[in-house]
Coordinates of C-alpha atoms and ligand atoms in Angstrom, one line a residue:
M1 CA 7.5 8.6 -18.5
S2 CA 9.9 9.2 -15.6
E3 CA 13.1 7.4 -15.2
V4 CA 13.4 4.7 -12.6
S5 CA 16.1 5.3 -10.1
P6 CA 18.8 2.7 -10.1
I7 CA 19.0 0.6 -6.9
G8 CA 21.8 1.6 -4.6
A9 CA 22.0 5.1 -6.1
G10 CA 20.2 6.6 -3.2
A11 CA 16.5 6.7 -2.6
P12 CA 14.4 8.1 -5.4
A13 CA 12.5 11.3 -4.9
I14 CA 10.0 9.8 -2.4
D15 CA 8.7 12.0 0.3
W16 CA 9.2 9.4 3.1
A17 CA 8.1 11.7 5.9
R18 CA 4.8 12.1 4.1
A19 CA 4.5 8.3 3.4
D20 CA 5.4 7.4 7.0
A21 CA 2.6 9.6 8.2
E22 CA 0.2 8.4 5.6
V23 CA 0.6 4.7 6.2
V24 CA -0.5 5.3 9.8
E25 CA -3.4 7.6 8.9
I26 CA -4.7 5.2 6.2
A27 CA -4.4 2.1 8.4
A28 CA -6.1 3.9 11.4
T29 CA -8.9 5.1 9.1
L30 CA -9.4 1.7 7.6
I31 CA -9.5 0.1 11.1
G32 CA -12.1 2.7 12.0
I33 CA -14.3 1.5 9.2
D34 CA -16.0 -1.6 10.6
T35 CA -15.8 -4.3 8.0
T36 CA -16.5 -7.2 10.4
N37 CA -17.2 -10.4 8.4
P38 CA -19.0 -12.9 10.7
G39 CA -19.5 -15.2 7.7
D40 CA -23.3 -15.4 8.1
G41 CA -24.1 -12.4 5.9
T42 CA -24.9 -10.1 8.9
G43 CA -21.8 -7.9 8.7
P44 CA -21.7 -4.3 7.5
G45 CA -19.9 -5.3 4.3
E46 CA -16.9 -3.7 2.7
R47 CA -18.5 -0.8 0.8
A48 CA -17.4 2.1 3.0
A49 CA -13.8 0.7 3.1
A50 CA -13.8 0.2 -0.7
E51 CA -15.0 3.8 -1.3
Y52 CA -12.3 5.1 1.0
V53 CA -9.6 3.1 -1.0
V54 CA -11.0 4.4 -4.3
S55 CA -10.8 8.0 -3.0
L56 CA -7.2 7.5 -1.9
L57 CA -6.3 6.2 -5.4
A58 CA -8.4 9.0 -7.1
E59 CA -6.4 11.6 -5.2
V60 CA -3.3 10.6 -7.1
G61 CA -5.1 10.1 -10.4
V62 CA -5.6 6.3 -10.4
A63 CA -9.0 5.2 -11.6
A64 CA -10.4 2.2 -9.7
D65 CA -13.5 0.1 -10.1
I66 CA -15.7 -1.2 -7.3
V67 CA -17.1 -4.6 -8.1
G68 CA -19.1 -7.2 -6.2
P69 CA -22.1 -9.5 -6.1
T70 CA -24.1 -7.0 -4.0
P71 CA -23.8 -3.3 -3.3
D72 CA -22.3 -4.0 0.1
R73 CA -19.9 -6.9 -0.7
T74 CA -17.4 -4.9 -2.7
S75 CA -13.8 -5.3 -3.9
V76 CA -11.6 -2.6 -5.5
L77 CA -9.6 -3.1 -8.7
A78 CA -7.2 -0.8 -10.4
R79 CA -4.4 -1.1 -12.9
I80 CA -1.2 1.1 -13.0
H81 CA 0.7 0.7 -16.2
G82 CA 4.4 -0.2 -16.1
H83 CA 7.1 1.1 -18.4
D84 CA 8.2 -2.3 -19.7
R85 CA 5.6 -3.6 -22.1
H86 CA 7.4 -6.9 -22.4
R87 CA 6.9 -7.8 -18.8
P88 CA 3.8 -9.6 -17.5
G89 CA 1.6 -7.9 -14.9
L90 CA 1.9 -8.3 -11.2
A91 CA -1.1 -8.4 -8.9
V92 CA -0.7 -6.7 -5.5
H93 CA -3.6 -7.6 -3.3
G94 CA -5.1 -7.4 0.2
H95 CA -8.5 -7.9 1.8
L96 CA -10.8 -5.3 3.3
D97 CA -12.8 -7.4 5.7
V98 CA -11.8 -8.4 9.2
V99 CA -13.0 -11.1 11.7
P100 CA -15.3 -10.0 14.5
A101 CA -13.9 -8.4 17.7
H102 CA -15.5 -8.7 21.1
A103 CA -14.9 -5.2 22.4
P104 CA -15.1 -5.9 26.2
D105 CA -12.1 -8.2 25.9
W106 CA -9.9 -5.5 24.4
Q107 CA -7.6 -3.0 26.2
V108 CA -8.6 -0.4 23.5
P109 CA -11.8 -0.2 21.5
P110 CA -11.1 -2.6 18.5
F111 CA -12.2 -0.2 15.9
S112 CA -10.4 2.9 17.3
G113 CA -7.2 2.6 15.3
A114 CA -5.4 4.1 18.3
V115 CA -1.6 4.6 18.2
V116 CA -0.1 4.3 21.6
D117 CA 3.7 4.4 22.1
G118 CA 4.3 3.7 18.5
I119 CA 2.0 0.8 18.3
L120 CA -1.1 0.8 16.1
W121 CA -4.0 -1.1 17.8
G122 CA -7.2 -2.5 16.4
R123 CA -9.0 -5.2 14.5
G124 CA -7.1 -5.5 11.2
A125 CA -3.8 -4.0 12.4
V126 CA -2.0 -7.1 11.2
D127 CA -4.8 -8.9 9.3
M128 CA -4.6 -6.9 7.2
K129 CA -5.5 -3.2 7.1
G130 CA -2.0 -2.3 8.1
Q131 CA -0.6 -3.9 4.9
V132 CA -3.4 -2.5 2.8
A133 CA -2.3 0.9 4.0
M134 CA 1.3 0.0 3.1
I135 CA 0.3 -0.8 -0.4
L136 CA -1.7 2.4 -0.8
A137 CA 0.9 4.6 0.8
V138 CA 3.6 3.2 -1.4
I139 CA 1.6 3.6 -4.6
R140 CA 0.7 7.2 -3.7
A141 CA 4.3 8.0 -2.9
H142 CA 5.5 6.4 -6.2
I143 CA 3.0 8.4 -8.3
R144 CA 3.8 11.7 -6.5
A145 CA 7.5 11.1 -7.1
G146 CA 6.9 10.2 -10.7
I147 CA 8.2 6.7 -10.3
T148 CA 6.9 4.1 -12.7
C149 CA 7.4 0.4 -12.0
P150 CA 8.5 -2.0 -14.8
R151 CA 5.4 -4.2 -14.7
D152 CA 1.8 -3.4 -14.8
L153 CA 0.5 -3.4 -11.3
V154 CA -3.0 -4.7 -10.7
L155 CA -4.2 -3.6 -7.3
A156 CA -6.9 -5.7 -5.8
F157 CA -8.5 -5.1 -2.5
F158 CA -11.0 -8.0 -1.9
A159 CA -14.1 -8.4 0.2
D160 CA -14.9 -11.6 2.1
E161 CA -11.4 -13.2 2.6
E162 CA -12.3 -14.2 6.2
A163 CA -15.4 -16.2 5.3
G164 CA -14.4 -18.4 2.3
M165 CA -13.8 -15.6 -0.3
V166 CA -17.1 -16.4 -2.0
H167 CA -18.1 -12.7 -2.3
G168 CA -14.6 -11.5 -2.7
S169 CA -11.7 -13.0 -4.7
R170 CA -13.6 -16.0 -5.9
W171 CA -16.4 -13.8 -7.2
V172 CA -14.1 -11.3 -8.7
T173 CA -11.9 -13.8 -10.5
E174 CA -15.0 -15.6 -11.9
H175 CA -16.9 -12.5 -13.0
H176 CA -14.1 -10.0 -13.8
P177 CA -11.1 -12.0 -14.9
E178 CA -10.4 -9.3 -17.5
H179 CA -8.9 -7.2 -14.7
F180 CA -6.1 -9.7 -14.4
A181 CA -5.3 -10.0 -18.1
G182 CA -1.6 -10.5 -18.6
V183 CA -0.9 -11.0 -14.9
T184 CA 1.3 -13.9 -14.1
E185 CA 2.2 -13.4 -10.5
A186 CA 0.7 -12.0 -7.3
I187 CA 1.8 -10.9 -3.9
G188 CA -0.5 -10.8 -0.8
E189 CA -0.8 -11.5 2.9
V190 CA 0.9 -13.8 5.4
G191 CA 4.5 -13.6 4.1
G192 CA 7.5 -11.3 4.2
F193 CA 7.2 -10.9 8.0
S194 CA 10.3 -11.3 10.2
H195 CA 10.7 -14.0 12.8
S196 CA 13.6 -13.9 15.2
L197 CA 15.2 -17.1 16.4
S198 CA 16.4 -17.4 20.0
G199 CA 19.9 -16.6 18.9
G200 CA 18.7 -13.3 17.4
Q201 CA 19.0 -14.3 13.7
R202 CA 16.2 -12.7 11.7
L203 CA 14.3 -14.8 9.2
Y204 CA 11.8 -13.4 6.7
L205 CA 9.3 -16.0 5.6
I206 CA 7.9 -15.8 2.1
A207 CA 4.8 -18.0 1.5
T208 CA 5.5 -19.9 -1.7
A209 CA 2.8 -22.5 -1.1
E210 CA -0.5 -22.9 0.7
K211 CA -2.4 -25.9 2.0
G212 CA -5.8 -26.7 0.5
I213 CA -8.9 -26.2 2.6
S214 CA -11.6 -28.9 3.4
W215 CA -13.9 -27.4 5.9
L216 CA -16.3 -30.3 6.5
R217 CA -19.7 -30.7 8.1
L218 CA -20.2 -34.3 9.5
I219 CA -23.7 -35.7 9.7
A220 CA -24.2 -38.8 11.8
Q221 CA -27.4 -40.7 11.0
G222 CA -29.2 -42.7 13.7
R223 CA -32.6 -43.8 15.0
A224 CA -34.5 -41.1 17.0
G225 CA -36.3 -42.3 20.1
H226 CA -37.0 -42.0 23.8
G227 CA -34.0 -41.5 26.0
A228 CA -35.2 -44.1 28.4
M229 CA -35.2 -46.9 25.8
L230 CA -32.3 -49.0 24.5
N231 CA -31.0 -47.6 21.3
D232 CA -28.1 -49.1 19.4
E233 CA -28.3 -46.6 16.6
N234 CA -27.6 -43.5 18.6
A235 CA -26.5 -40.6 16.3
V236 CA -24.8 -38.7 19.1
L237 CA -22.6 -41.7 20.0
R238 CA -21.8 -42.4 16.3
L239 CA -20.8 -38.8 15.8
A240 CA -18.7 -38.7 19.0
A241 CA -16.8 -41.8 17.9
A242 CA -16.2 -40.5 14.4
V243 CA -15.0 -37.1 15.7
D244 CA -12.7 -38.9 18.1
R245 CA -11.2 -41.0 15.3
V246 CA -10.7 -37.9 13.0
G247 CA -9.3 -35.7 15.7
R248 CA -6.8 -38.3 16.9
A249 CA -5.8 -39.6 13.4
E250 CA -2.1 -39.3 12.7
F251 CA -1.4 -38.2 9.1
P252 CA 1.9 -39.1 7.6
I253 CA 4.7 -36.6 7.4
R254 CA 5.3 -35.3 3.9
V255 CA 8.1 -32.7 3.5
H256 CA 7.2 -30.2 0.8
P257 CA 10.3 -28.7 -0.9
S258 CA 9.5 -25.2 0.5
V259 CA 9.4 -26.7 4.1
M260 CA 12.6 -28.6 3.5
S261 CA 14.4 -25.4 2.5
L262 CA 12.9 -23.5 5.4
L263 CA 14.0 -26.1 7.9
S264 CA 17.5 -26.6 6.5
A265 CA 18.0 -22.8 6.6
V266 CA 16.8 -22.7 10.2
A267 CA 19.3 -25.4 11.1
E268 CA 22.1 -23.6 9.2
V269 CA 21.6 -20.2 10.7
S270 CA 21.2 -21.7 14.2
G271 CA 24.4 -23.7 13.7
T272 CA 22.7 -27.0 14.5
D273 CA 22.7 -30.3 12.7
F274 CA 19.9 -30.9 10.2
D275 CA 18.4 -34.4 10.1
P276 CA 15.7 -34.8 7.4
A277 CA 14.7 -38.0 9.1
D278 CA 14.0 -36.3 12.4
L279 CA 12.7 -32.8 11.9
G280 CA 11.2 -32.3 15.3
P281 CA 14.3 -30.6 16.9
T282 CA 14.6 -28.2 13.9
V283 CA 10.9 -27.3 14.0
A284 CA 11.2 -26.6 17.7
L285 CA 13.9 -24.0 17.0
L286 CA 11.2 -21.9 15.4
G287 CA 9.6 -21.2 18.7
S288 CA 6.2 -19.5 18.3
L289 CA 6.1 -20.5 14.6
A290 CA 6.5 -24.2 15.4
P291 CA 2.7 -25.0 15.5
M292 CA 2.2 -23.5 12.1
V293 CA 5.3 -25.1 10.5
G294 CA 4.5 -28.4 12.3
A295 CA 1.1 -28.2 10.6
S296 CA 2.8 -27.7 7.2
L297 CA 4.5 -31.1 7.5
R298 CA 1.2 -33.1 7.2
N299 CA -2.5 -33.0 6.4
T300 CA -4.5 -32.0 9.5
A301 CA -8.1 -32.4 10.5
Q302 CA -9.2 -30.5 13.6
P303 CA -12.7 -31.0 15.0
T304 CA -14.1 -27.5 15.7
G305 CA -17.8 -27.8 16.3
L306 CA -20.5 -30.1 17.7
T307 CA -24.3 -29.8 17.4
A308 CA -26.7 -32.5 18.5
G309 CA -30.0 -33.0 20.4
Y310 CA -32.8 -30.7 21.6
K311 CA -34.0 -32.4 24.8
V312 CA -32.3 -34.5 27.5
N313 CA -34.8 -37.4 27.2
V314 CA -34.9 -37.5 23.4
V315 CA -32.3 -39.3 21.2
P316 CA -32.0 -37.2 18.1
G317 CA -32.0 -38.8 14.6
Q318 CA -29.0 -36.8 13.5
A319 CA -26.0 -35.2 15.0
Y320 CA -23.5 -32.8 13.4
A321 CA -19.9 -31.8 13.8
E322 CA -17.5 -29.4 12.0
V323 CA -14.0 -30.3 11.0
D324 CA -11.3 -27.9 9.7
G325 CA -9.4 -30.0 7.3
R326 CA -6.2 -28.8 5.6
Y327 CA -4.3 -30.8 3.0
L328 CA -0.8 -30.4 1.4
P329 CA -0.5 -29.6 -2.3
G330 CA -1.4 -32.7 -4.4
E331 CA -2.9 -34.6 -1.5
R332 CA -6.7 -33.8 -1.7
T333 CA -7.8 -37.2 -2.9
E334 CA -5.7 -39.1 -0.4
F335 CA -6.8 -36.8 2.4
L336 CA -10.5 -37.2 1.7
A337 CA -10.2 -40.9 1.3
R338 CA -8.6 -41.1 4.7
I339 CA -11.3 -39.0 6.3
D340 CA -14.0 -41.2 4.8
E341 CA -12.3 -44.3 6.2
L342 CA -12.3 -42.6 9.6
L343 CA -15.9 -41.5 9.5
G344 CA -17.3 -45.0 9.2
E345 CA -20.6 -46.1 7.6
H346 CA -23.1 -44.0 9.5
V347 CA -21.4 -40.7 9.2
R348 CA -21.3 -38.7 6.0
R349 CA -19.6 -35.4 5.1
E350 CA -20.5 -32.2 3.3
F351 CA -18.2 -29.4 2.3
I352 CA -18.5 -26.1 4.1
C353 CA -15.5 -24.9 2.1
D354 CA -13.5 -26.8 -0.5
D355 CA -10.6 -24.9 -1.8
I356 CA -7.4 -25.7 -3.6
A357 CA -3.8 -25.8 -2.4
V358 CA -1.4 -23.4 -4.0
E359 CA 2.2 -24.0 -5.1
S360 CA 4.3 -21.3 -6.7
P361 CA 7.9 -21.7 -8.0
V362 CA 10.6 -20.9 -5.4
A363 CA 13.3 -20.6 -8.1
A364 CA 11.8 -17.6 -9.7
G365 CA 12.9 -14.1 -10.6
I366 CA 10.2 -12.6 -8.4
V367 CA 11.6 -14.5 -5.3
T368 CA 15.1 -13.1 -6.1
S369 CA 13.6 -9.6 -6.1
M370 CA 11.9 -10.3 -2.8
V371 CA 15.3 -11.4 -1.3
E372 CA 17.0 -8.4 -2.7
A373 CA 14.4 -5.9 -1.6
I374 CA 14.3 -7.2 2.0
G375 CA 18.1 -7.5 2.1
A376 CA 18.5 -3.9 1.0
V377 CA 16.4 -2.6 4.0
D378 CA 17.6 -5.2 6.5
P379 CA 21.1 -6.5 5.7
Q380 CA 20.8 -9.1 8.5
A381 CA 17.8 -10.7 6.8
R382 CA 17.7 -14.4 5.9
V383 CA 14.8 -14.8 3.5
V384 CA 13.3 -18.3 3.4
P385 CA 10.3 -19.9 1.7
Y386 CA 7.5 -21.6 3.7
L387 CA 4.3 -23.4 3.2
L388 CA 1.3 -21.5 4.8
S389 CA -0.9 -23.9 6.7
G390 CA -3.9 -21.5 6.1
G391 CA -5.2 -20.0 2.9
T392 CA -5.4 -16.6 1.2
D393 CA -6.9 -14.9 -1.8
N394 CA -3.9 -16.4 -3.8
K395 CA -6.1 -19.5 -4.1
A396 CA -8.7 -17.6 -6.3
L397 CA -5.9 -16.0 -8.3
S398 CA -4.2 -19.3 -8.9
R399 CA -7.4 -20.4 -10.7
L400 CA -6.5 -17.8 -13.3
G401 CA -3.0 -19.3 -13.6
I402 CA -1.4 -16.7 -11.5
H403 CA 1.4 -17.8 -9.2
G404 CA 0.7 -16.2 -5.8
Y405 CA 3.2 -15.5 -3.0
G406 CA 2.7 -14.3 0.6
F407 CA 4.9 -11.2 0.5
L408 CA 4.0 -8.0 2.2
P409 CA 7.1 -7.3 4.3
L410 CA 7.1 -6.4 8.0
R411 CA 10.1 -6.2 10.3
L412 CA 8.8 -7.1 13.7
P413 CA 10.3 -6.9 17.2
A414 CA 11.7 -10.3 18.3
E415 CA 9.1 -10.5 21.1
L416 CA 6.1 -10.0 18.9
D417 CA 4.3 -13.2 18.1
F418 CA 3.0 -12.3 14.7
L419 CA 0.9 -15.3 13.8
R420 CA -0.8 -15.1 17.2
M421 CA -1.9 -11.6 16.4
F422 CA -4.1 -12.8 13.6
H423 CA -7.8 -12.7 14.8
A424 CA -6.5 -12.0 18.3
V425 CA -7.8 -9.8 21.1
D426 CA -5.6 -6.7 21.3
E427 CA -4.4 -7.1 17.7
R428 CA -1.6 -4.6 17.1
V429 CA 1.4 -3.8 15.0
P430 CA 4.4 -1.4 15.5
V431 CA 4.2 1.6 13.3
A432 CA 7.9 1.1 12.6
S433 CA 7.1 -2.4 11.2
L434 CA 4.7 -0.8 8.6
Q435 CA 7.2 1.9 7.8
F436 CA 9.9 -0.8 7.2
G437 CA 7.5 -2.8 5.1
M438 CA 6.8 0.2 2.9
R439 CA 10.5 0.6 2.1
A440 CA 10.9 -3.0 1.3
L441 CA 7.7 -3.1 -0.8
E442 CA 8.6 0.1 -2.6
R443 CA 12.0 -1.3 -3.6
F444 CA 10.5 -4.6 -4.6
L445 CA 7.9 -3.0 -6.9
R446 CA 10.7 -1.2 -8.7
I447 CA 12.9 -4.2 -9.3
A448 CA 10.3 -7.1 -9.6
Ligands
ZN501 ZN1 -6.0 -11.9 6.3

């Protein structure tokens, strides 16, 4: 087994020129494989992307398994043994599916994977084929250079992250938990990216917690009848009133420890006062991240859909709405009780998706390794924890007792609004951001 190069003693024998070219080629090829996941079962599936990933691993001698509930909803799993048998395994994961793209809205064809002026364009460039390519390019470079990491690495590339994870990480962890034997921690998407404050200070945000998901269908019950008659049990009106109550409800502020450390760090690097009793001014300093961080201070319930009626002169017997509910770690029961109160007696709810919140230790060796890895590549970095207001495959892994973190590093230009690139028209990422990310990830895997 080859020796691990000590940190700070110069880069190990990695062919960075080759890795820099590969990360772009792999990302562009993955973007070119349409893995649109509309969530209604009509997409092309992830099979072609999974087979491509398997071929990339096979080229460097890593055997990988393709698993999934059906031949086209496939995830890829592989294990690379570490050299320290006393250390627990580490899962490194991404997802292969993407949300739909409406091509006429785009400046470039969304599945082209075009590189223009150093920017990689296409659906999945940031969410998250670019980072899947980073993982693969780093692993290939490690193996070619004869570098072995201390921990067993379990690589997982999941299907179906964008539509509730049912055919991806949830299925895999339920049917093939053996792949994660001995794994205690995981890294995945939506963390490790940089965010520049207006004064130029560069934060790197690591997701150490995730809100839980309560996607709800509301069903209002009423009395069907002729639209020309009096009707005091109108389902449309009952639904509209309930949606209004839910959408306008103010949920109390609860500052999770990860959010507290994020905001106190933001105040500190900005040189402003930090008042835990009045967080608004500190949240505002985060600029484009403020809507996400604001949402991490409380439970939220956003009405997102309405369906009712089939003819203008008919009062329907039922009316439906959809609500995207997100609750803080530990607050599921309280959140749903409040929603029920707001719905009132004629409106009931069903789950479209019911998934757990995630909370991983901030004071952990793995976080120290993240700070060190990013700091080595960007000495101006200030690494901070945060609470992701969305959800990732870390939820499914946490059911196996694995502590998940959002950490796939990207150094981004100050003007790039990273979170707005998710699911966006003209989704794109600078090639240099991926190349930075590879260097931070490469170092992290050697020291984690
Ligand atoms: Zn994603």
